[in-house]
GROMACS .gro file of C-alpha atoms in nm:
model
  436
    1MET     CA    1   1.281   0.497   2.230
    2LYS     CA    2   1.369   0.808   2.026
    3ILE     CA    3   1.163   1.122   2.050
    4GLY     CA    4   1.205   1.412   1.808
    5ILE     CA    5   1.023   1.736   1.754
    6PHE     CA    6   1.015   1.909   1.410
    7THR     CA    7   0.854   2.225   1.283
    8ASN     CA    8   0.803   2.400   0.949
    9HIS     CA    9   0.691   2.758   0.898
   10SER     CA   10   0.546   2.934   0.596
   11SER     CA   11   0.355   3.256   0.550
   12SER     CA   12   0.021   3.092   0.617
   13LYS     CA   13   0.084   2.755   0.788
   14LEU     CA   14   0.264   2.608   1.079
   15THR     CA   15   0.361   2.241   1.092
   16TYR     CA   16   0.438   2.079   1.422
   17GLY     CA   17   0.545   1.716   1.459
   18VAL     CA   18   0.657   1.463   1.715
   19ARG     CA   19   0.834   1.139   1.628
   20ILE     CA   20   0.828   0.864   1.891
   21GLY     CA   21   1.010   0.545   1.811
   22ARG     CA   22   0.866   0.402   1.483
   23PHE     CA   23   0.564   0.640   1.496
   24SER     CA   24   0.522   1.011   1.416
   25VAL     CA   25   0.243   1.257   1.475
   26LEU     CA   26   0.227   1.546   1.226
   27CYS     CA   27   0.008   1.841   1.307
   28LEU     CA   28  -0.082   2.100   1.038
   29VAL     CA   29  -0.188   2.425   1.187
   30SER     CA   30  -0.362   2.651   0.930
   31CYS     CA   31  -0.377   3.018   1.024
   32VAL     CA   32  -0.413   3.364   0.883
   33LEU     CA   33  -0.198   3.651   0.997
   34PRO     CA   34  -0.431   3.925   1.118
   35ALA     CA   35  -0.426   4.257   0.940
   36PRO     CA   36  -0.291   4.550   1.141
   37ARG     CA   37  -0.571   4.725   1.329
   38ARG     CA   38  -0.603   5.056   1.502
   39LYS     CA   39  -0.583   5.045   1.878
   40SER     CA   40  -0.920   5.031   2.048
   41LYS     CA   41  -1.014   5.091   2.402
   42LYS     CA   42  -1.264   4.803   2.367
   43GLY     CA   43  -1.155   4.450   2.441
   44ARG     CA   44  -1.073   4.214   2.149
   45GLY     CA   45  -1.314   3.944   2.276
   46LEU     CA   46  -1.281   3.604   2.105
   47ALA     CA   47  -1.018   3.718   1.871
   48LYS     CA   48  -0.781   3.754   2.170
   49ILE     CA   49  -0.860   3.397   2.287
   50PHE     CA   50  -0.768   3.240   1.938
   51ASN     CA   51  -0.460   3.451   1.873
   52PHE     CA   52  -0.155   3.218   1.874
   53GLY     CA   53   0.180   3.356   1.793
   54GLY     CA   54   0.017   3.627   1.576
   55CYS     CA   55  -0.201   3.372   1.387
   56LEU     CA   56  -0.577   3.325   1.393
   57ILE     CA   57  -0.620   2.952   1.395
   58PHE     CA   58  -0.877   2.803   1.163
   59PHE     CA   59  -0.807   2.431   1.204
   60ILE     CA   60  -0.552   2.179   1.329
   61LEU     CA   61  -0.506   1.847   1.147
   62CYS     CA   62  -0.295   1.573   1.311
   63LEU     CA   63  -0.184   1.262   1.124
   64SER     CA   64   0.012   0.972   1.253
   65ASN     CA   65   0.251   0.753   1.055
   66ALA     CA   66   0.432   0.430   1.134
   67TYR     CA   67   0.784   0.349   1.025
   68ALA     CA   68   0.844  -0.015   0.930
   69ALA     CA   69   1.033  -0.216   1.185
   70ASP     CA   70   1.338  -0.395   1.048
   71ILE     CA   71   1.307  -0.763   1.126
   72TYR     CA   72   1.611  -0.993   1.100
   73TYR     CA   73   1.604  -1.371   1.093
   74SER     CA   74   1.904  -1.594   0.999
   75VAL     CA   75   1.929  -1.887   0.768
   76GLY     CA   76   2.189  -2.157   0.780
   77THR     CA   77   2.206  -2.532   0.744
   78SER     CA   78   2.375  -2.579   1.086
   79SER     CA   79   2.144  -2.656   1.380
   80ALA     CA   80   2.433  -2.636   1.622
   81ASP     CA   81   2.465  -2.412   1.928
   82LEU     CA   82   2.703  -2.144   1.807
   83LYS     CA   83   2.774  -1.977   2.138
   84THR     CA   84   3.095  -1.963   2.358
   85ALA     CA   85   2.970  -2.012   2.713
   86SER     CA   86   2.910  -1.664   2.869
   87THR     CA   87   2.669  -1.439   3.042
   88VAL     CA   88   2.491  -1.139   2.886
   89THR     CA   89   2.397  -0.808   3.026
   90ILE     CA   90   2.137  -0.598   2.846
   91ALA     CA   91   2.109  -0.217   2.871
   92GLY     CA   92   1.917   0.053   2.676
   93GLY     CA   93   1.660  -0.194   2.566
   94ASN     CA   94   1.876  -0.323   2.283
   95ILE     CA   95   2.247  -0.342   2.371
   96ALA     CA   96   2.367  -0.691   2.463
   97THR     CA   97   2.712  -0.720   2.608
   98PHE     CA   98   2.860  -1.076   2.644
   99SER     CA   99   3.122  -1.156   2.913
  100VAL     CA  100   3.317  -1.364   2.657
  101VAL     CA  101   3.405  -1.316   2.295
  102GLN     CA  102   3.156  -1.490   2.064
  103PRO     CA  103   3.261  -1.680   1.741
  104ASP     CA  104   3.292  -1.487   1.417
  105ASN     CA  105   3.006  -1.686   1.259
  106VAL     CA  106   2.762  -1.545   1.513
  107GLY     CA  107   2.584  -1.245   1.360
  108ILE     CA  108   2.277  -1.056   1.234
  109GLY     CA  109   1.955  -1.253   1.252
  110ASP     CA  110   2.073  -1.523   1.494
  111ARG     CA  111   1.848  -1.609   1.788
  112ILE     CA  112   1.980  -1.581   2.146
  113THR     CA  113   1.815  -1.774   2.431
  114TYR     CA  114   1.924  -1.661   2.779
  115ASN     CA  115   1.791  -1.624   3.130
  116THR     CA  116   1.606  -1.963   3.114
  117ASN     CA  117   1.356  -1.877   2.842
  118SER     CA  118   1.412  -1.521   2.723
  119ILE     CA  119   1.463  -1.492   2.346
  120SER     CA  120   1.599  -1.209   2.130
  121TYR     CA  121   1.743  -1.162   1.778
  122ILE     CA  122   2.060  -0.997   1.672
  123SER     CA  123   2.004  -0.694   1.467
  124GLY     CA  124   2.349  -0.544   1.471
  125LYS     CA  125   2.710  -0.629   1.556
  126SER     CA  126   2.959  -0.378   1.703
  127SER     CA  127   3.217  -0.630   1.812
  128SER     CA  128   3.255  -0.992   1.918
  129THR     CA  129   3.112  -0.907   2.259
  130VAL     CA  130   2.864  -0.632   2.186
  131PHE     CA  131   2.556  -0.677   1.979
  132THR     CA  132   2.228  -0.494   1.914
  133ILE     CA  133   1.927  -0.709   1.985
  134VAL     CA  134   1.547  -0.685   1.943
  135THR     CA  135   1.241  -0.900   1.992
  136ALA     CA  136   1.083  -1.106   1.726
  137LEU     CA  137   0.873  -0.801   1.637
  138GLY     CA  138   1.171  -0.566   1.632
  139ASP     CA  139   1.091  -0.404   1.965
  140ALA     CA  140   1.301  -0.328   2.269
  141VAL     CA  141   1.400  -0.610   2.510
  142THR     CA  142   1.409  -0.612   2.893
  143ASN     CA  143   1.716  -0.469   3.054
  144GLY     CA  144   1.909  -0.664   3.318
  145GLY     CA  145   2.166  -0.935   3.378
  146PRO     CA  146   2.416  -1.072   3.382
  147TRP     CA  147   2.225  -1.375   3.272
  148ALA     CA  148   2.350  -1.716   3.156
  149VAL     CA  149   2.345  -1.755   2.776
  150LEU     CA  150   2.188  -2.091   2.698
  151ARG     CA  151   2.200  -2.100   2.315
  152ILE     CA  152   2.288  -1.892   2.006
  153GLU     CA  153   2.158  -2.043   1.684
  154ARG     CA  154   2.035  -1.995   1.322
  155VAL     CA  155   1.658  -1.934   1.320
  156PHE     CA  156   1.580  -2.133   1.010
  157ASN     CA  157   1.768  -2.423   0.851
  158SER     CA  158   1.653  -2.370   0.499
  159LEU     CA  159   1.582  -2.048   0.295
  160ASN     CA  160   1.245  -2.182   0.197
  161ASN     CA  161   1.122  -2.194   0.553
  162ALA     CA  162   1.236  -1.831   0.599
  163VAL     CA  163   1.050  -1.680   0.294
  164ASN     CA  164   0.753  -1.905   0.239
  165ALA     CA  165   0.467  -1.788   0.461
  166GLY     CA  166   0.287  -2.116   0.426
  167GLU     CA  167   0.568  -2.325   0.577
  168ASP     CA  168   0.604  -2.439   0.934
  169PRO     CA  169   0.816  -2.297   1.080
  170SER     CA  170   0.823  -1.960   0.899
  171PRO     CA  171   0.835  -1.594   1.009
  172SER     CA  172   0.453  -1.581   0.980
  173ASN     CA  173   0.412  -1.832   1.272
  174ILE     CA  174   0.308  -1.744   1.629
  175SER     CA  175   0.673  -1.763   1.756
  176TYR     CA  176   0.781  -1.485   1.514
  177LEU     CA  177   0.558  -1.218   1.349
  178ASN     CA  178   0.241  -1.413   1.396
  179THR     CA  179   0.113  -1.272   1.060
  180ALA     CA  180   0.188  -1.288   0.685
  181ASP     CA  181   0.071  -0.930   0.649
  182LEU     CA  182   0.394  -0.729   0.659
  183THR     CA  183   0.194  -0.408   0.615
  184SER     CA  184   0.022  -0.464   0.960
  185GLY     CA  185   0.339  -0.387   1.160
  186PRO     CA  186   0.450  -0.244   0.937
  187TYR     CA  187   0.756  -0.470   0.896
  188THR     CA  188   1.049  -0.490   0.658
  189LEU     CA  189   1.170  -0.857   0.664
  190TYR     CA  190   1.544  -0.932   0.619
  191ILE     CA  191   1.655  -1.292   0.582
  192VAL     CA  192   2.025  -1.324   0.641
  193CYS     CA  193   2.196  -1.620   0.477
  194TYR     CA  194   2.507  -1.785   0.628
  195GLY     CA  195   2.769  -2.000   0.466
  196ASP     CA  196   2.753  -2.298   0.699
  197THR     CA  197   2.936  -2.624   0.617
  198ASN     CA  198   2.662  -2.786   0.406
  199ALA     CA  199   2.481  -2.634   0.112
  200ASP     CA  200   2.105  -2.559   0.125
  201THR     CA  201   1.933  -2.812  -0.101
  202THR     CA  202   1.565  -2.720  -0.067
  203ASN     CA  203   1.377  -2.552  -0.344
  204VAL     CA  204   1.263  -2.203  -0.244
  205GLU     CA  205   0.933  -2.030  -0.305
  206ILE     CA  206   0.877  -1.668  -0.185
  207ASN     CA  207   0.510  -1.670  -0.140
  208GLY     CA  208   0.210  -1.576   0.078
  209TRP     CA  209   0.322  -1.230   0.208
  210MET     CA  210   0.109  -0.911   0.197
  211THR     CA  211   0.362  -0.642   0.104
  212ASP     CA  212   0.392  -0.297  -0.019
  213ALA     CA  213   0.685  -0.062  -0.127
  214VAL     CA  214   0.799  -0.031   0.244
  215SER     CA  215   0.697  -0.369   0.385
  216THR     CA  216   0.922  -0.591   0.168
  217VAL     CA  217   1.092  -0.932   0.180
  218ASN     CA  218   1.468  -0.918   0.146
  219ILE     CA  219   1.715  -1.203   0.117
  220ILE     CA  220   2.067  -1.084   0.198
  221PRO     CA  221   2.395  -1.260   0.273
  222SER     CA  222   2.568  -1.225   0.606
  223ALA     CA  223   2.883  -1.009   0.618
  224GLU     CA  224   3.088  -1.325   0.648
  225ALA     CA  225   2.915  -1.512   0.368
  226ARG     CA  226   2.895  -1.225   0.115
  227ASN     CA  227   3.021  -1.343  -0.218
  228LYS     CA  228   3.352  -1.192  -0.334
  229GLY     CA  229   3.277  -1.170  -0.709
  230ARG     CA  230   3.359  -1.542  -0.771
  231TRP     CA  231   3.220  -1.869  -0.639
  232ASP     CA  232   3.318  -1.913  -0.276
  233PRO     CA  233   3.259  -2.243  -0.095
  234GLY     CA  234   3.260  -2.057   0.241
  235ALA     CA  235   2.959  -1.847   0.142
  236TYR     CA  236   2.590  -1.944   0.135
  237ARG     CA  237   2.519  -2.194  -0.143
  238LEU     CA  238   2.180  -2.310  -0.271
  239THR     CA  239   2.233  -2.624  -0.479
  240ILE     CA  240   1.920  -2.760  -0.668
  241ASN     CA  241   1.893  -3.060  -0.905
  242SER     CA  242   1.526  -3.031  -1.006
  243SER     CA  243   1.256  -2.764  -1.079
  244ASP     CA  244   1.340  -2.404  -0.991
  245ALA     CA  245   1.599  -2.288  -0.728
  246ILE     CA  246   1.400  -1.970  -0.632
  247LEU     CA  247   1.039  -1.908  -0.745
  248ILE     CA  248   0.927  -1.553  -0.662
  249SER     CA  249   0.547  -1.555  -0.625
  250ASN     CA  250   0.516  -1.216  -0.435
  251SER     CA  251   0.565  -0.856  -0.520
  252ASN     CA  252   0.822  -0.631  -0.344
  253VAL     CA  253   1.097  -0.889  -0.315
  254SER     CA  254   1.472  -0.850  -0.322
  255VAL     CA  255   1.726  -1.136  -0.366
  256SER     CA  256   2.090  -1.037  -0.313
  257GLY     CA  257   2.432  -1.190  -0.270
  258LEU     CA  258   2.338  -1.566  -0.317
  259GLN     CA  259   2.534  -1.843  -0.485
  260ILE     CA  260   2.303  -2.078  -0.679
  261GLU     CA  261   2.413  -2.395  -0.858
  262LEU     CA  262   2.180  -2.595  -1.071
  263SER     CA  263   2.224  -2.951  -1.202
  264GLY     CA  264   2.021  -3.249  -1.316
  265THR     CA  265   1.681  -3.137  -1.440
  266ALA     CA  266   1.667  -2.802  -1.263
  267ARG     CA  267   1.533  -2.523  -1.486
  268TYR     CA  268   1.549  -2.172  -1.344
  269GLY     CA  269   1.799  -2.024  -1.102
  270ILE     CA  270   1.562  -1.732  -1.008
  271VAL     CA  271   1.224  -1.689  -1.176
  272GLY     CA  272   0.977  -1.402  -1.122
  273ASP     CA  273   0.634  -1.557  -1.165
  274SER     CA  274   0.345  -1.411  -1.363
  275GLY     CA  275   0.355  -1.038  -1.319
  276TYR     CA  276   0.465  -0.987  -0.954
  277ASP     CA  277   0.595  -0.633  -0.938
  278ASN     CA  278   0.902  -0.454  -0.784
  279ILE     CA  279   1.140  -0.751  -0.799
  280ARG     CA  280   1.504  -0.668  -0.735
  281ILE     CA  281   1.780  -0.922  -0.805
  282ASN     CA  282   2.139  -0.829  -0.751
  283SER     CA  283   2.495  -0.946  -0.681
  284ASN     CA  284   2.414  -1.323  -0.719
  285ILE     CA  285   2.627  -1.588  -0.883
  286ILE     CA  286   2.422  -1.843  -1.075
  287THR     CA  287   2.567  -2.141  -1.261
  288TYR     CA  288   2.468  -2.471  -1.416
  289SER     CA  289   2.685  -2.778  -1.345
  290GLY     CA  290   2.683  -3.060  -1.597
  291ALA     CA  291   2.449  -3.128  -1.886
  292ASN     CA  292   2.163  -2.877  -1.921
  293PRO     CA  293   1.797  -2.950  -2.003
  294ALA     CA  294   1.635  -2.728  -2.259
  295ASN     CA  295   1.498  -2.384  -2.164
  296ALA     CA  296   1.708  -2.351  -1.854
  297VAL     CA  297   1.777  -1.991  -1.750
  298GLY     CA  298   1.984  -1.817  -1.479
  299ILE     CA  299   1.724  -1.544  -1.413
  300HIS     CA  300   1.392  -1.535  -1.594
  301MET     CA  301   1.125  -1.267  -1.550
  302GLU     CA  302   0.767  -1.293  -1.691
  303ASP     CA  303   0.456  -1.074  -1.643
  304SER     CA  304   0.178  -1.280  -1.815
  305ALA     CA  305   0.079  -0.958  -1.998
  306ASN     CA  306   0.009  -0.782  -1.673
  307PRO     CA  307   0.074  -0.399  -1.722
  308ASN     CA  308   0.339  -0.191  -1.544
  309THR     CA  309   0.541  -0.476  -1.401
  310THR     CA  310   0.900  -0.394  -1.313
  311ALA     CA  311   1.213  -0.585  -1.222
  312SER     CA  312   1.570  -0.465  -1.163
  313LEU     CA  313   1.848  -0.717  -1.237
  314TRP     CA  314   2.204  -0.589  -1.157
  315ASN     CA  315   2.556  -0.703  -1.077
  316ASN     CA  316   2.476  -1.068  -1.127
  317ILE     CA  317   2.730  -1.318  -1.262
  318ILE     CA  318   2.570  -1.605  -1.466
  319TYR     CA  319   2.752  -1.874  -1.661
  320ASP     CA  320   2.729  -2.221  -1.825
  321PHE     CA  321   2.359  -2.236  -1.920
  322LEU     CA  322   2.423  -2.439  -2.233
  323GLY     CA  323   2.131  -2.616  -2.407
  324THR     CA  324   1.840  -2.555  -2.639
  325ASN     CA  325   1.691  -2.204  -2.586
  326ASN     CA  326   1.899  -2.164  -2.262
  327SER     CA  327   1.984  -1.813  -2.140
  328GLY     CA  328   2.176  -1.627  -1.877
  329ILE     CA  329   1.902  -1.365  -1.839
  330SER     CA  330   1.557  -1.393  -2.001
  331VAL     CA  331   1.275  -1.146  -1.991
  332SER     CA  332   0.924  -1.214  -2.121
  333TYR     CA  333   0.733  -0.889  -2.048
  334SER     CA  334   0.454  -0.807  -2.285
  335GLY     CA  335   0.224  -0.601  -2.059
  336SER     CA  336   0.181  -0.228  -2.129
  337GLY     CA  337   0.444  -0.025  -1.944
  338SER     CA  338   0.629  -0.329  -1.817
  339LYS     CA  339   1.013  -0.290  -1.796
  340ALA     CA  340   1.315  -0.487  -1.679
  341TYR     CA  341   1.617  -0.284  -1.582
  342VAL     CA  342   1.916  -0.506  -1.661
  343TYR     CA  343   2.241  -0.336  -1.552
  344ASN     CA  344   2.603  -0.432  -1.486
  345ASN     CA  345   2.566  -0.810  -1.528
  346THR     CA  346   2.837  -1.046  -1.645
  347ILE     CA  347   2.694  -1.322  -1.859
  348TYR     CA  348   2.942  -1.589  -1.981
  349ASN     CA  349   2.920  -1.913  -2.186
  350ASN     CA  350   2.549  -1.948  -2.221
  351THR     CA  351   2.345  -2.039  -2.530
  352ILE     CA  352   2.200  -1.689  -2.528
  353GLY     CA  353   2.341  -1.416  -2.301
  354ILE     CA  354   2.051  -1.164  -2.248
  355ASN     CA  355   1.732  -1.269  -2.418
  356ASP     CA  356   1.435  -1.038  -2.498
  357ALA     CA  357   1.206  -1.343  -2.512
  358SER     CA  358   0.878  -1.154  -2.562
  359GLY     CA  359   0.985  -0.929  -2.845
  360PHE     CA  360   0.821  -0.619  -2.686
  361SER     CA  361   1.148  -0.420  -2.635
  362SER     CA  362   1.086  -0.451  -2.255
  363ILE     CA  363   1.462  -0.461  -2.150
  364ILE     CA  364   1.657  -0.150  -2.072
  365ALA     CA  365   2.016  -0.286  -2.079
  366LYS     CA  366   2.316  -0.079  -1.946
  367ASN     CA  367   2.675  -0.177  -1.872
  368ASN     CA  368   2.631  -0.547  -1.933
  369LEU     CA  369   2.922  -0.763  -2.028
  370ALA     CA  370   2.807  -1.052  -2.246
  371TYR     CA  371   3.097  -1.285  -2.340
  372TRP     CA  372   3.146  -1.617  -2.522
  373ASN     CA  373   2.775  -1.680  -2.536
  374GLY     CA  374   2.636  -1.844  -2.854
  375ASP     CA  375   2.436  -1.531  -2.903
  376ASN     CA  376   2.533  -1.251  -2.664
  377TYR     CA  377   2.216  -1.038  -2.713
  378GLY     CA  378   1.928  -1.231  -2.847
  379GLY     CA  379   1.551  -1.271  -2.868
  380SER     CA  380   1.263  -1.196  -3.092
  381GLY     CA  381   1.272  -0.816  -3.057
  382THR     CA  382   1.506  -0.529  -2.998
  383PHE     CA  383   1.617  -0.371  -2.674
  384ASP     CA  384   1.460  -0.049  -2.532
  385ALA     CA  385   1.608   0.264  -2.696
  386ALA     CA  386   1.739   0.373  -2.355
  387SER     CA  387   1.986   0.086  -2.351
  388THR     CA  388   2.346   0.193  -2.364
  389ASN     CA  389   2.718   0.110  -2.296
  390ASN     CA  390   2.688  -0.272  -2.329
  391LEU     CA  391   2.969  -0.499  -2.436
  392SER     CA  392   2.974  -0.805  -2.663
  393GLY     CA  393   3.283  -1.020  -2.693
  394PRO     CA  394   3.489  -1.161  -2.832
  395ASN     CA  395   3.251  -1.173  -3.133
  396THR     CA  396   3.029  -0.902  -3.267
  397ASP     CA  397   2.656  -0.916  -3.214
  398ALA     CA  398   2.381  -0.802  -3.445
  399GLN     CA  399   2.130  -0.721  -3.166
  400ILE     CA  400   2.357  -0.548  -2.912
  401PRO     CA  401   2.206  -0.205  -2.835
  402SER     CA  402   2.407   0.028  -3.053
  403THR     CA  403   2.444   0.332  -2.827
  404ASN     CA  404   2.809   0.343  -2.697
  405ALA     CA  405   2.841  -0.029  -2.756
  406GLN     CA  406   3.170  -0.215  -2.712
  407ASP     CA  407   3.113  -0.470  -2.995
  408GLY     CA  408   3.350  -0.755  -3.079
  409VAL     CA  409   3.614  -0.671  -2.813
  410ALA     CA  410   3.839  -0.890  -2.607
  411VAL     CA  411   3.804  -0.869  -2.232
  412GLN     CA  412   4.079  -0.967  -1.980
  413PHE     CA  413   3.950  -1.153  -1.677
  414ILE     CA  414   4.145  -1.257  -1.374
  415ASN     CA  415   4.096  -1.629  -1.419
  416ILE     CA  416   3.842  -1.730  -1.670
  417ALA     CA  417   3.925  -2.100  -1.647
  418GLY     CA  418   3.863  -2.085  -1.274
  419ALA     CA  419   3.530  -1.896  -1.324
  420ASP     CA  420   3.677  -1.576  -1.170
  421PHE     CA  421   3.514  -1.315  -1.396
  422ARG     CA  422   3.651  -1.009  -1.216
  423LEU     CA  423   3.825  -0.783  -1.456
  424ALA     CA  424   4.203  -0.810  -1.474
  425ALA     CA  425   4.418  -0.499  -1.402
  426ASN     CA  426   4.526  -0.482  -1.775
  427ASP     CA  427   4.175  -0.487  -1.918
  428VAL     CA  428   4.096  -0.194  -2.140
  429SER     CA  429   3.776  -0.308  -2.317
  430ALA     CA  430   3.535  -0.314  -2.018
  431LYS     CA  431   3.702  -0.085  -1.775
  432ASN     CA  432   3.609   0.285  -1.798
  433ASN     CA  433   3.350   0.225  -2.070
  434GLY     CA  434   3.042   0.217  -1.852
  435THR     CA  435   2.789   0.480  -1.768
  436ASP     CA  436   2.600   0.591  -1.454
   0.00000   0.00000   0.00000
């Protein structure tokens, strides 16, 4: 537990606060500095009682505030016991020290069972023997040991179980948060995806959570499984052959660092459904393998005319969406004030690269590299006037936002035939031509 005291002084107010763990208490002390008075032989009466540091106190208002607990649960297709036999000693309420080095694929979000039936979850990794651990609710654990470690394992064996509050098991179940209301903790949910031997083949729906700007759902890769800018068979893979790979039916969601491969009759890699707000999609690799159906899209956002919907799409690599009306990125926002911020994406070999599907100029595009698409920048409208520093190649494009555009240029990739779209050392068209 951490306790801190903070103060703030001004000419007419004092602020005193105490922060205890995830909670803080803020006290506002409103006072008036007394005017100088002549000395008097008479007593000051009540004024003397209420004088505090030279201030006459009028009121004190105290407010408490909770800071969201970070909750980590792992996802991997392996149901194996990952541990190397050992004991564990716990100190400080959250530091677990193992007697034997644990495997490299043991990490954040994994569940540890020890001391017969005690359970904790890894929230940090200092070394292969020292980990930070918490309870299912993100709280401190009981000190003690050494205790025998019975099992270390992934918490969920499919991403869908980890992010769909209606599934069983899911983090909303009694064994975990015991609620789908993340604001009640409040909790910030992190789902950590591991690159186990087999790919995840279950369609994913992020649904059923009560969220806000702090209490969010976040899908992230493990440090070991983080993609390296090209497809990596050792990282987490979601392979889907029908319907949508990831359907987002919740506001305040982040999807980061995944590898998604579609085939068969699958349609969308990631789709933001009907106006859910504050969607963040970054650093994913999304591709279509084999013949495409019509209207397949790597990332598709729509708002169903709901106003003030926002999505941020950045640092994604999307390729091989080839078919009638297929796109790398498609945005269909028509609600008043709705915007999609599309930054730093590499879009290659799709029917349409970046598609303003609604025609309402709802895409702000910056630093995107659209290359060898049938139409690099398309749609029924124009891009928002704030769009800048985009690239079209090797052909020119009539709809590329004109401000600081690199239009009709050749880009040098490391290995385009091997789907390695990182920029080669000798590239001069894309390098140093972006903006902040």
